[in-house]
Short mmCIF file of C-alpha atoms in Angstrom, two decimals:
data_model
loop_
_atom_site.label_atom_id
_atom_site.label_comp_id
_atom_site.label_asym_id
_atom_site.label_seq_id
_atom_site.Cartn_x
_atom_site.Cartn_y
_atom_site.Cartn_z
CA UNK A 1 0.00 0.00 0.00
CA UNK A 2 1.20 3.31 -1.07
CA UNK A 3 1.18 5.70 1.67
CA UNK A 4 2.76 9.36 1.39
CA UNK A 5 1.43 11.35 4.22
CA UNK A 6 1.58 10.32 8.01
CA UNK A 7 1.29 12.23 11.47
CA UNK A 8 3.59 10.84 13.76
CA UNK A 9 4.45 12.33 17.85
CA UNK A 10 8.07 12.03 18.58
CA UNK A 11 9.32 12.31 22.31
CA UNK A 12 13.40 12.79 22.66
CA UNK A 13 14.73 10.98 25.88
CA UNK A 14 15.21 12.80 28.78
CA UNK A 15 18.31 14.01 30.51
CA UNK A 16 19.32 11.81 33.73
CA UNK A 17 19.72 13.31 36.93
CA UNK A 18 22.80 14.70 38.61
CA UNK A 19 23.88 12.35 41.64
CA UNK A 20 24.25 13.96 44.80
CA UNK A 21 27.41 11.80 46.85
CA UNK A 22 30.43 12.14 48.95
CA UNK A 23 33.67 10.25 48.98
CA UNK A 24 33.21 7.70 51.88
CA UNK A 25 36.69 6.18 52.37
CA UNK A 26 38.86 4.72 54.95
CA UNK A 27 41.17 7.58 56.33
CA UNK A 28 39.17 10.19 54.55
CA UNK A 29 37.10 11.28 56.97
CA UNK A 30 36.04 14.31 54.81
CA UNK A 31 36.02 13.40 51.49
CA UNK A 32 34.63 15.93 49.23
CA UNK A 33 31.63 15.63 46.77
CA UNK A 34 31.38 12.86 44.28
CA UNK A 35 28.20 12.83 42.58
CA UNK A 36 28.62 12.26 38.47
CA UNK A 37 26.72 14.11 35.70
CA UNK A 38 23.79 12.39 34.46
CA UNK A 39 23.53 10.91 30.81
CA UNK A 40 22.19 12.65 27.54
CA UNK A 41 18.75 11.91 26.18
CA UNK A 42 18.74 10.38 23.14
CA UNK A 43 17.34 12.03 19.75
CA UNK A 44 14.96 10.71 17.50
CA UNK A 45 16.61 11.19 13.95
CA UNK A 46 15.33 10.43 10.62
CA UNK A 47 17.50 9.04 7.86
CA UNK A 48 16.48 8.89 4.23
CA UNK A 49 16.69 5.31 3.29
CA UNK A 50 16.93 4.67 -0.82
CA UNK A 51 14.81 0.88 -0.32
CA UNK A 52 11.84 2.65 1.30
CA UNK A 53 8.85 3.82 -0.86
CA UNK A 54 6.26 4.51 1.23
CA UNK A 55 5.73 5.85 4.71
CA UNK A 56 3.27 2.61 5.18
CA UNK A 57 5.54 1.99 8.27
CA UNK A 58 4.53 5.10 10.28
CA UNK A 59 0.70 4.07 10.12
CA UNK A 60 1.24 1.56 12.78
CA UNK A 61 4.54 3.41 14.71
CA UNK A 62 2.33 6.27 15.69
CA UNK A 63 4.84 7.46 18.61
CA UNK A 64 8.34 7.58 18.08
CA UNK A 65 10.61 7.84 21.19
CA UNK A 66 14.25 8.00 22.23
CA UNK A 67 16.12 6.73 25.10
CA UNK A 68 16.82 8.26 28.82
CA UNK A 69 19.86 8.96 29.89
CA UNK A 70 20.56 7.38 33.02
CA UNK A 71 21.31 9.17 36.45
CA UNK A 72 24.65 10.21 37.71
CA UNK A 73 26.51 7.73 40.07
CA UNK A 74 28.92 7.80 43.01
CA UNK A 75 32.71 8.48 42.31
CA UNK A 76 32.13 11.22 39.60
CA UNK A 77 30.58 8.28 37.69
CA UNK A 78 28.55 9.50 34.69
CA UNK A 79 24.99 7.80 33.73
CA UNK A 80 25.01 6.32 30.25
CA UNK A 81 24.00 8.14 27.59
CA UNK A 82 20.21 7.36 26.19
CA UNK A 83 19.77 5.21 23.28
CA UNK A 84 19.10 7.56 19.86
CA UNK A 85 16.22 6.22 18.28
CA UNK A 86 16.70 6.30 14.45
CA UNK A 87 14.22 5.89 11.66
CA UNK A 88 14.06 5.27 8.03
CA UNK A 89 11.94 7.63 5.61
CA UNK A 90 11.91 7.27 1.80
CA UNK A 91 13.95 9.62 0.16
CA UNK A 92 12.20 12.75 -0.66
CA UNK A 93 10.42 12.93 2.39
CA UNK A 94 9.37 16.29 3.88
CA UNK A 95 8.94 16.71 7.45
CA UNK A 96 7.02 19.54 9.02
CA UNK A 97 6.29 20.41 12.70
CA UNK A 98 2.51 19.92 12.63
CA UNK A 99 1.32 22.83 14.98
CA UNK A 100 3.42 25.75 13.11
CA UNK A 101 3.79 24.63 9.44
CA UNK A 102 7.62 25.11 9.90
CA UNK A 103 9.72 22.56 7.42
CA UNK A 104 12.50 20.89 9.53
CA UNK A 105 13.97 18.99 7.10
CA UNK A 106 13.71 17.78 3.37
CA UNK A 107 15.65 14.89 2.99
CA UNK A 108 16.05 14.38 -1.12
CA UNK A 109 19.84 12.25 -0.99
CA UNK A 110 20.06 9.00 0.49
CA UNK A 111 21.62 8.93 3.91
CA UNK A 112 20.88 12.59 4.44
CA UNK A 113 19.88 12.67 8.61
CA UNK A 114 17.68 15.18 10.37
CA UNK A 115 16.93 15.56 14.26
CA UNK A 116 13.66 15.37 14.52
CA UNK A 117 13.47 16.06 18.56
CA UNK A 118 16.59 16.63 20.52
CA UNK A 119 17.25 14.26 23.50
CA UNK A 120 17.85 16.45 26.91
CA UNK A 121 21.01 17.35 29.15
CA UNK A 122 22.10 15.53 31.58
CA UNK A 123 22.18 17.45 35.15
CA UNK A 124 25.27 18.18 36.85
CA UNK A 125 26.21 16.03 39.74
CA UNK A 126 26.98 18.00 43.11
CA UNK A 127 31.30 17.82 42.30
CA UNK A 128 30.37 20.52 39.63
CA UNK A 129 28.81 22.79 42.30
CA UNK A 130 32.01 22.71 44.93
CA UNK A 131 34.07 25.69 44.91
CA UNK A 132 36.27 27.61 47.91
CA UNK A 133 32.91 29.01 49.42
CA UNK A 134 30.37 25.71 48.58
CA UNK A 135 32.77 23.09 49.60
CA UNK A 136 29.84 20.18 50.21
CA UNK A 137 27.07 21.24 48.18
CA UNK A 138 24.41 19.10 48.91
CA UNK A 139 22.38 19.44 45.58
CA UNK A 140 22.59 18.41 41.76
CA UNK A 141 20.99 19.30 38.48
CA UNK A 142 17.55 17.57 37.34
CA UNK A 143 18.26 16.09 33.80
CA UNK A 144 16.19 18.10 31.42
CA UNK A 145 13.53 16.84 29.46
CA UNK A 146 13.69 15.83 25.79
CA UNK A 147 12.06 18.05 22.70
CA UNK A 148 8.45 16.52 22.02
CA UNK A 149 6.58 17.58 19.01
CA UNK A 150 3.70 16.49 16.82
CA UNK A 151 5.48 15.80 13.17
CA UNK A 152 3.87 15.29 9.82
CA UNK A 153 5.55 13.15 6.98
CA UNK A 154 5.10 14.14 3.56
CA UNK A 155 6.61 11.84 0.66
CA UNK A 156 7.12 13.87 -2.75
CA UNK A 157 8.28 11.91 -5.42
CA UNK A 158 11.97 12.34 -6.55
CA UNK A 159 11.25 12.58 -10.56
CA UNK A 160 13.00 14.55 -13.40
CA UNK A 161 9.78 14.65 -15.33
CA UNK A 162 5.88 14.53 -14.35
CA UNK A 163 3.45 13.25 -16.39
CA UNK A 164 0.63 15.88 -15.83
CA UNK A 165 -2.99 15.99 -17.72
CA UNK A 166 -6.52 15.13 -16.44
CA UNK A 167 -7.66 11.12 -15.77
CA UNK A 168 -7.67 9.23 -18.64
CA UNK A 169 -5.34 11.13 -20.48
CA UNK A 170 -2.86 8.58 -21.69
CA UNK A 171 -0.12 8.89 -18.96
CA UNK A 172 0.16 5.59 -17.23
CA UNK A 173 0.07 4.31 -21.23
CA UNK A 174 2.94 6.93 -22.12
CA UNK A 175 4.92 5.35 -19.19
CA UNK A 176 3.96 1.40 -19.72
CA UNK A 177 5.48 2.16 -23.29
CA UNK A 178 8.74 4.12 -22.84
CA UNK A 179 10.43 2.79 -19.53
CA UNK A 180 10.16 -0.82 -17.59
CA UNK A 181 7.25 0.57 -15.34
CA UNK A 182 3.76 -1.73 -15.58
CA UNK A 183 1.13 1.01 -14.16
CA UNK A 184 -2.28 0.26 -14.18
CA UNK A 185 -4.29 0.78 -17.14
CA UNK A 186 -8.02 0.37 -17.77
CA UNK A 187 -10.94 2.78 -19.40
CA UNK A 188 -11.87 4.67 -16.26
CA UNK A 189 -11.00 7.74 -14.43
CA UNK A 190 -8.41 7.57 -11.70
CA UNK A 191 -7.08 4.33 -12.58
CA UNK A 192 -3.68 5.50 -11.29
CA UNK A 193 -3.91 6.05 -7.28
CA UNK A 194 -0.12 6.84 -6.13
CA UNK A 195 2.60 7.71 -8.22
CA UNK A 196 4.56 5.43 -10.50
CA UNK A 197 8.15 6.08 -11.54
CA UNK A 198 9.74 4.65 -14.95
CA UNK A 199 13.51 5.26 -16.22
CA UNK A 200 13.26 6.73 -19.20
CA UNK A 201 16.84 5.92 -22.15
CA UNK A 202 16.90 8.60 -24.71
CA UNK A 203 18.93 10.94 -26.92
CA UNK A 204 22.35 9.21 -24.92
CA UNK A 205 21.16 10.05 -21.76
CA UNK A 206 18.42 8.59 -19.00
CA UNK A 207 15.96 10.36 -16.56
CA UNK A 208 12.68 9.56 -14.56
CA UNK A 209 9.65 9.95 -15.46
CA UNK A 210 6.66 10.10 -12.99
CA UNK A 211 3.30 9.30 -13.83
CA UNK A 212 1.10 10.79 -11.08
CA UNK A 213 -2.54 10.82 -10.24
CA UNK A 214 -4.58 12.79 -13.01
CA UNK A 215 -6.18 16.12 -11.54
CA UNK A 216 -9.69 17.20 -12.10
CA UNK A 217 -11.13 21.02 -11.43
CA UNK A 218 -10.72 21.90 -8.18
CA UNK A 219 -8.14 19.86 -7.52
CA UNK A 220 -5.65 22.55 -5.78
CA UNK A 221 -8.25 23.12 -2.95
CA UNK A 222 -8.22 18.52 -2.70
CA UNK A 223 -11.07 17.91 -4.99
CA UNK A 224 -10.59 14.31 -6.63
CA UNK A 225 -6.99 13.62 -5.97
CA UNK A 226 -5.96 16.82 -6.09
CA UNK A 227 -3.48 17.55 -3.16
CA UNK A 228 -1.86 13.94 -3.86
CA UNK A 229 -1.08 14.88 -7.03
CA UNK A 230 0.03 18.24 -6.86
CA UNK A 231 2.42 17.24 -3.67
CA UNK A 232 4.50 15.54 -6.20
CA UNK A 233 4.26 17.64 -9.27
CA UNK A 234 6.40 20.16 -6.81
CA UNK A 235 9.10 18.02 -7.47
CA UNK A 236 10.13 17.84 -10.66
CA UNK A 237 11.99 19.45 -13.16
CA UNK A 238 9.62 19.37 -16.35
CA UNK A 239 6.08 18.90 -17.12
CA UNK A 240 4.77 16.83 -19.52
CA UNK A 241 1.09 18.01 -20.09
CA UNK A 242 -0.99 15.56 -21.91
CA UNK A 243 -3.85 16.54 -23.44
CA UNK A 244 -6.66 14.10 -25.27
CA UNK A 245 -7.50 14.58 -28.30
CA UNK A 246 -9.55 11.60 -29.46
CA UNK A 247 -12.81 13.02 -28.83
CA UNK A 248 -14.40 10.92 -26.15
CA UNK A 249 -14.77 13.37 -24.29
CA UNK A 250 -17.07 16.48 -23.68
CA UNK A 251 -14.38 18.72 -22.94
CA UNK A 252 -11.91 20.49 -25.63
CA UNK A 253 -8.21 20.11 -25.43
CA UNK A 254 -8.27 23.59 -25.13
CA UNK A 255 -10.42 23.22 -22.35
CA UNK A 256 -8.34 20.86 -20.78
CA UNK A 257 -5.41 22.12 -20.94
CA UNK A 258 -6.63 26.00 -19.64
CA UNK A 259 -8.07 23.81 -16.92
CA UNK A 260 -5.28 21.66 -15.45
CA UNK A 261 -3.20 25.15 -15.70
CA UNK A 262 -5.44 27.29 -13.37
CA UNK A 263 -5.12 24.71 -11.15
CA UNK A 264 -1.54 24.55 -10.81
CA UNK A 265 -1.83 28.42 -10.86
CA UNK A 266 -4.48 27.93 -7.70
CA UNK A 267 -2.26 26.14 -5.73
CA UNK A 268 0.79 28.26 -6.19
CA UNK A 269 -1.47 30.96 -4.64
CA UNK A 270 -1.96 28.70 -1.65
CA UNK A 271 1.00 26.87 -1.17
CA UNK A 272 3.62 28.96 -3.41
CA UNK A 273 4.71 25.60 -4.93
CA UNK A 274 6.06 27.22 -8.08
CA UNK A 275 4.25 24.95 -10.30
CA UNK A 276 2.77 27.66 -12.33
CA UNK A 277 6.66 28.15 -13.69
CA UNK A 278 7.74 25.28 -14.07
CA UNK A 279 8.64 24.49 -18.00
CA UNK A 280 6.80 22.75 -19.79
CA UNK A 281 6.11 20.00 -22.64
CA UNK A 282 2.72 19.83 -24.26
CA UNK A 283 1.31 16.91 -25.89
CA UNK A 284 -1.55 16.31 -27.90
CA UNK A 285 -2.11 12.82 -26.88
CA UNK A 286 -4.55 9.26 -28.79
CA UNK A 287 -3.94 10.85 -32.45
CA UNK A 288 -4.30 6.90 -33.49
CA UNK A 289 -8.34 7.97 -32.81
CA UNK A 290 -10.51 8.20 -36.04
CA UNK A 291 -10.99 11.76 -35.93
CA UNK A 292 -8.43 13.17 -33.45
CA UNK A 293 -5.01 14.22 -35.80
CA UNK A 294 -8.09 17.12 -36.90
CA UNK A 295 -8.91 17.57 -33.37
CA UNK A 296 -4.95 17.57 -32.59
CA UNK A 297 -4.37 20.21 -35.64
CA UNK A 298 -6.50 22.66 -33.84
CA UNK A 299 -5.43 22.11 -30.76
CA UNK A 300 -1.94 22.99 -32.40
CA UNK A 301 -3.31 26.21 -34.17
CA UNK A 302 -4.74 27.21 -30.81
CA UNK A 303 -1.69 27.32 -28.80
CA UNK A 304 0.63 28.37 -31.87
CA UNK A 305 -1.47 31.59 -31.25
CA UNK A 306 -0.21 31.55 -27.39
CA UNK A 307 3.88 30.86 -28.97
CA UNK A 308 3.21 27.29 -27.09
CA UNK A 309 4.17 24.32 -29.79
CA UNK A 310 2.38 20.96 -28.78
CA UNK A 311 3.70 17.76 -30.00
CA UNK A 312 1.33 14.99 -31.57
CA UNK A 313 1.41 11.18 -30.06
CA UNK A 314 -0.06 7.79 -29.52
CA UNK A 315 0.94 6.24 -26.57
CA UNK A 316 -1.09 3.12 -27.38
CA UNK A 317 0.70 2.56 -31.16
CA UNK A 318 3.74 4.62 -30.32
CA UNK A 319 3.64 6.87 -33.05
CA UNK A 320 5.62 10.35 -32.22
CA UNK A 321 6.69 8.96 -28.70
CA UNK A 322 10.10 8.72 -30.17
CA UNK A 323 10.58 12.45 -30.95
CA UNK A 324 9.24 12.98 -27.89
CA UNK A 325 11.48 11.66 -25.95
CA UNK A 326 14.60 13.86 -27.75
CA UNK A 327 12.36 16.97 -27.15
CA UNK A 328 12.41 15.90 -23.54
CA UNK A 329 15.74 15.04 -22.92
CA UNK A 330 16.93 18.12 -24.61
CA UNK A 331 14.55 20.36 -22.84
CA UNK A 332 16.15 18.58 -19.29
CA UNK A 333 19.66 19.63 -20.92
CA UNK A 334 18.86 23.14 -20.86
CA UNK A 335 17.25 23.27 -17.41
CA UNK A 336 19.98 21.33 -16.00
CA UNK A 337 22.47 24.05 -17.75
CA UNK A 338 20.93 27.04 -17.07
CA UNK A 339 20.56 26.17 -13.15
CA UNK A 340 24.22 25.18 -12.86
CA UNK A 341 25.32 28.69 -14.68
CA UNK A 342 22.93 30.23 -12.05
CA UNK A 343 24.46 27.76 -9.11
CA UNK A 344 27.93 29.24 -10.52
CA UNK A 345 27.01 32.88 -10.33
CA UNK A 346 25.61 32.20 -6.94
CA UNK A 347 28.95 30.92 -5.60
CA UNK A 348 31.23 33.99 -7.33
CA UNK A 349 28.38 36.54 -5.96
CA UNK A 350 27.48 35.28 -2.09
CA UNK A 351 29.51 35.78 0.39
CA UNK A 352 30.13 33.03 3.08
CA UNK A 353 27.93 32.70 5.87
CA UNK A 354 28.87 32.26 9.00
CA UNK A 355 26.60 30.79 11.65
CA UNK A 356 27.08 31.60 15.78
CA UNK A 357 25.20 29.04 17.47
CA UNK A 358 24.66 30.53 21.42
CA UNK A 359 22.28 29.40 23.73
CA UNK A 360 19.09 31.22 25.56
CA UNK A 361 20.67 34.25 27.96
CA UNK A 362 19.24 34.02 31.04
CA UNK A 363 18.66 37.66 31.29
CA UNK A 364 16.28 37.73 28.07
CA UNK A 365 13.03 37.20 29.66
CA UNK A 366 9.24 39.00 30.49
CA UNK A 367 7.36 39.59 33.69
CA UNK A 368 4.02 39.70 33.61
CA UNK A 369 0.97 39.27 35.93
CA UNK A 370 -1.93 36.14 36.05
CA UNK A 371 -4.48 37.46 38.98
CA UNK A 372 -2.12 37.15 41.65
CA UNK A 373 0.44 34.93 40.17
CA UNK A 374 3.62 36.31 38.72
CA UNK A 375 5.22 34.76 35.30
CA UNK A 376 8.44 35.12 34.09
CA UNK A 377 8.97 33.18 30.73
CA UNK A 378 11.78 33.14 28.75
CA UNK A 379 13.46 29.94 27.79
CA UNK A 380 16.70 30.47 29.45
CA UNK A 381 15.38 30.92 32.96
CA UNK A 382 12.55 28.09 32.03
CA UNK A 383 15.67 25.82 31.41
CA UNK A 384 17.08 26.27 34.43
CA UNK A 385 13.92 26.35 36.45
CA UNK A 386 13.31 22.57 34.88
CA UNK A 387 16.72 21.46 35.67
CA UNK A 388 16.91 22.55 39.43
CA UNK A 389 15.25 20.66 42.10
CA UNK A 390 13.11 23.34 44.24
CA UNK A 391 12.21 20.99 46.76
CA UNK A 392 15.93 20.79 47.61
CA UNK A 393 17.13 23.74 49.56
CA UNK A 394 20.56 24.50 48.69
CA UNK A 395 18.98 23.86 45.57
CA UNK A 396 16.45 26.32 45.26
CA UNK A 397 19.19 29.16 47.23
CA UNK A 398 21.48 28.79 43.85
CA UNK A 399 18.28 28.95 41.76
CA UNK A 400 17.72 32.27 43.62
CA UNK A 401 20.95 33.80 43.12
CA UNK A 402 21.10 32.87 39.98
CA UNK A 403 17.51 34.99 39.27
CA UNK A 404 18.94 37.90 41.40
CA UNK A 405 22.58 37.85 39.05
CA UNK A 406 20.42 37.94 36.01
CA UNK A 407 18.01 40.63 37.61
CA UNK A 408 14.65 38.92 37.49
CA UNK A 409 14.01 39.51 41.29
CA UNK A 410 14.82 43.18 40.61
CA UNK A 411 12.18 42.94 37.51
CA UNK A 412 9.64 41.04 39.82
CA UNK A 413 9.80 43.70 42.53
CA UNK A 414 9.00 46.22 40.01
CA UNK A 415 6.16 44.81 39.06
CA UNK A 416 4.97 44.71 42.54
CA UNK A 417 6.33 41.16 43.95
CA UNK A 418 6.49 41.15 47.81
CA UNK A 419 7.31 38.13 50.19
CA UNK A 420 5.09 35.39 49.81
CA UNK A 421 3.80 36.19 46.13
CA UNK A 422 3.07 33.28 43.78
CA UNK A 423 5.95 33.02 41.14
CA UNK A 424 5.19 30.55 37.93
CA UNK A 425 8.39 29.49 35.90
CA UNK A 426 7.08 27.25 33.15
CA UNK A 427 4.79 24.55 34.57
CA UNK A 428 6.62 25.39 38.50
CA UNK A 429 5.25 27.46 40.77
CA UNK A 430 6.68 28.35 43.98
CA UNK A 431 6.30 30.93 47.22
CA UNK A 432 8.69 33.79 46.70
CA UNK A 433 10.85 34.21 50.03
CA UNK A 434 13.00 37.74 50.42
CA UNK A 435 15.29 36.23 52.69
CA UNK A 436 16.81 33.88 49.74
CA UNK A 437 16.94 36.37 47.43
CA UNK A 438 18.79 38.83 49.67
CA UNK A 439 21.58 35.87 50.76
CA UNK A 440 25.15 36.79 49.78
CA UNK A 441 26.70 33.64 47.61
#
């Protein structure tokens, strides 16, 4: 079964705690902390996998999820690190974080690896925390917890040329006839329900040809099979439009051709697929019809007048499929030379990037007021508050001098905050003590 769109929840592991431990040895009778870091959650990575074809997997793994690290031990002793979970995804697979829209990754090479959701840190034992003042610091880190997010999985086929025209046009025909691919075939509308890829040999060179779902009106806003076709039209390089002209049906070529092109225009509108300029091949298709090389000769006139040349086939006898095929493989050697000249320019013209990669400042947060609850947010301070245990003491003292160094308790009092207020952090609340927040550290 052919399946091309999926929505899957991944859950990263979460970071293992910090140990909290002292040296306990013979003739040490004050050994100094000892607690180890906890281990790294794992992530949950995709990897685009040239033997897939279909996301049919993902209907029944629903929730992907990583490995926990593992908490910190005595003797400095680290926790393990958690397990990565790894997946496979046919290549050409788009994934998308389902609540925003936002594309994390399109993997079109094989091998090519995305992190889907990051696994979390591991908290700092209570060793990290000893210094000339702290000497036995009684507290550790909380591991923090891995990235979950809702995904979806979109599979757009990887094709040089797509085999565009409304049902029953002659495509999965065109295809049986000039590559190794076996479509379906039969006298009825949407015989073709998922894409079909053929290797194409002409003119010295070879390229792939899809042959995808035919599109009806209406089809950009998902009428008929609209939004699985046009998902993998985006893909490729040239379309082939195929028109019929044998005159079994109501419609004109003309009319069929104007018709299949607002759509594409539609769902550039929409989705700013750049279909709409993609180039293009037009071909008056079933001339072996009693009656259609007149119907094809019109066609022909008509779009002469529009400086758009169609070319005249039969995909059932094979008749003009040969001269096709040069017109299409030339027509691929010009796009393919015109984007490297353009990749070439690109490379003399840019200037290299260069990326900084910094963390969340503490500092970079906002105050604001919930009835009688205060909230700071900012994902710095959010981090932190998730990584320190507040029902520890010495814990929660370091948490407050760490708010006081970054001047959030300065920001809280001058929005009104007095001892005893309500403070929310993320998902913690806690009592707000002045004492704490005036200690010297």
């Amino acid at each position: 079964m052919f399946v091309d769109y999926v929505e899957v929840h991944a859950k990263a592991g979460d970071g293992g705690d910090g140990a909290v431990a002292f040296r306990r040895e013979k003739f040490v009778p004050r050994g100094g902390p000892a607690g180890g870091d906890g281990g790294r959650g794992g992530d949950v990575v995709a990897v685009a996998d040239q033997s897939l074809r279909t996301l049919m997997d993902f209907r029944y793994q629903k929730h992907l999820r990583a490995g926990s690290g593992g908490r910190g031990g005595v003797n400095k002793m680290f926790g393990a690190d958690g397990a990565d979970l790894v997946v496979g995804v046919p290549v050409g697979t788009v994934i998308r974080d389902r609540a925003t829209g936002e594309v994390i990754s399109d993997l079109v090479s094989p091998g090519q690896r995305a992190v889907l959701a990051r696994g979390g840190r591991g908290g700092r034992g209570n060793a990290r925390f000893a210094n000339s003042v702290r000497q036995t610091p009684r507290f550790a880190e909380k591991g923090e917890p891995g990235e979950e997010r809702d995904l979806v999985f979109e599979l757009r086929v990887l094709a040089d040329v797509g085999l565009v025209g409304y049902p029953n046009a002659g495509k999965s025909t065109l295809l049986a006839r000039i590559s190794a691919a076996r479509p379906k075939i039969a006298d009825y509308p949407f015989t073709t329900l998922s894409p079909v890829l053929g290797v194409v040999e002409a003119a010295g060179t070879s390229f792939v040809v899809a042959d995808i779902p035919g599109l009806i009106e209406g089809a950009s806003r998902g009428a008929g099979l609209g939004h699985e076709f046009l998902r993998h039209v985006m893909r490729t390089r040239l379309l082939v439009h195929l028109v019929d002209v044998s005159g079994t049906v109501e419609r004109s070529p003309v009319e069929d051709y104007d018709s299949i092109r607002r759509e594409l225009a539609q769902y550039d509108q929409e989705y700013g697929a750049g279909l709409g300029a993609k180039p293009e091949v037009v071909v008056a298709n079933k001339i072996d019809v009693p009656g259609a090389v007149e119907r094809a000769a019109e066609f022909h006139a008509t779009m002469g007048q529009r400086g758009t040349p169609v070319h005249r086939i039969s995909g059932l006898t094979g008749e003009g499929v040969d001269h096709l095929l040069y017109v299409i493989a030339a027509r691929l050697a010009e796009i393919e030379e015109t984007a490297t000249g353009k990749a070439e320019t690109e490379n003399v013209t840019a200037p290299p990037r260069r990326y900084t990669v910094r963390r969340p400042r503490l500092r970079d947060v906002s105050v604001s007021r919930d009835g009688d609850v205060y909230v700071v947010s900012g994902e710095g301070v959010e981090s932190l508050c998730r990584r320190t245990n507040i029902a520890n003491e010495d814990a929660l003292k370091r948490f407050y001098m760490m708010l006081v160094r970054a001047g959030i308790i300065d920001s809280l009092r001058e929005a009104g905050m007095v001892e005893g207020d309500t403070v929310r952090i993320g998902d913690v609340e806690f009592e707000f003590v002045e004492s704490y927040a005036a200690m010297k550290q």
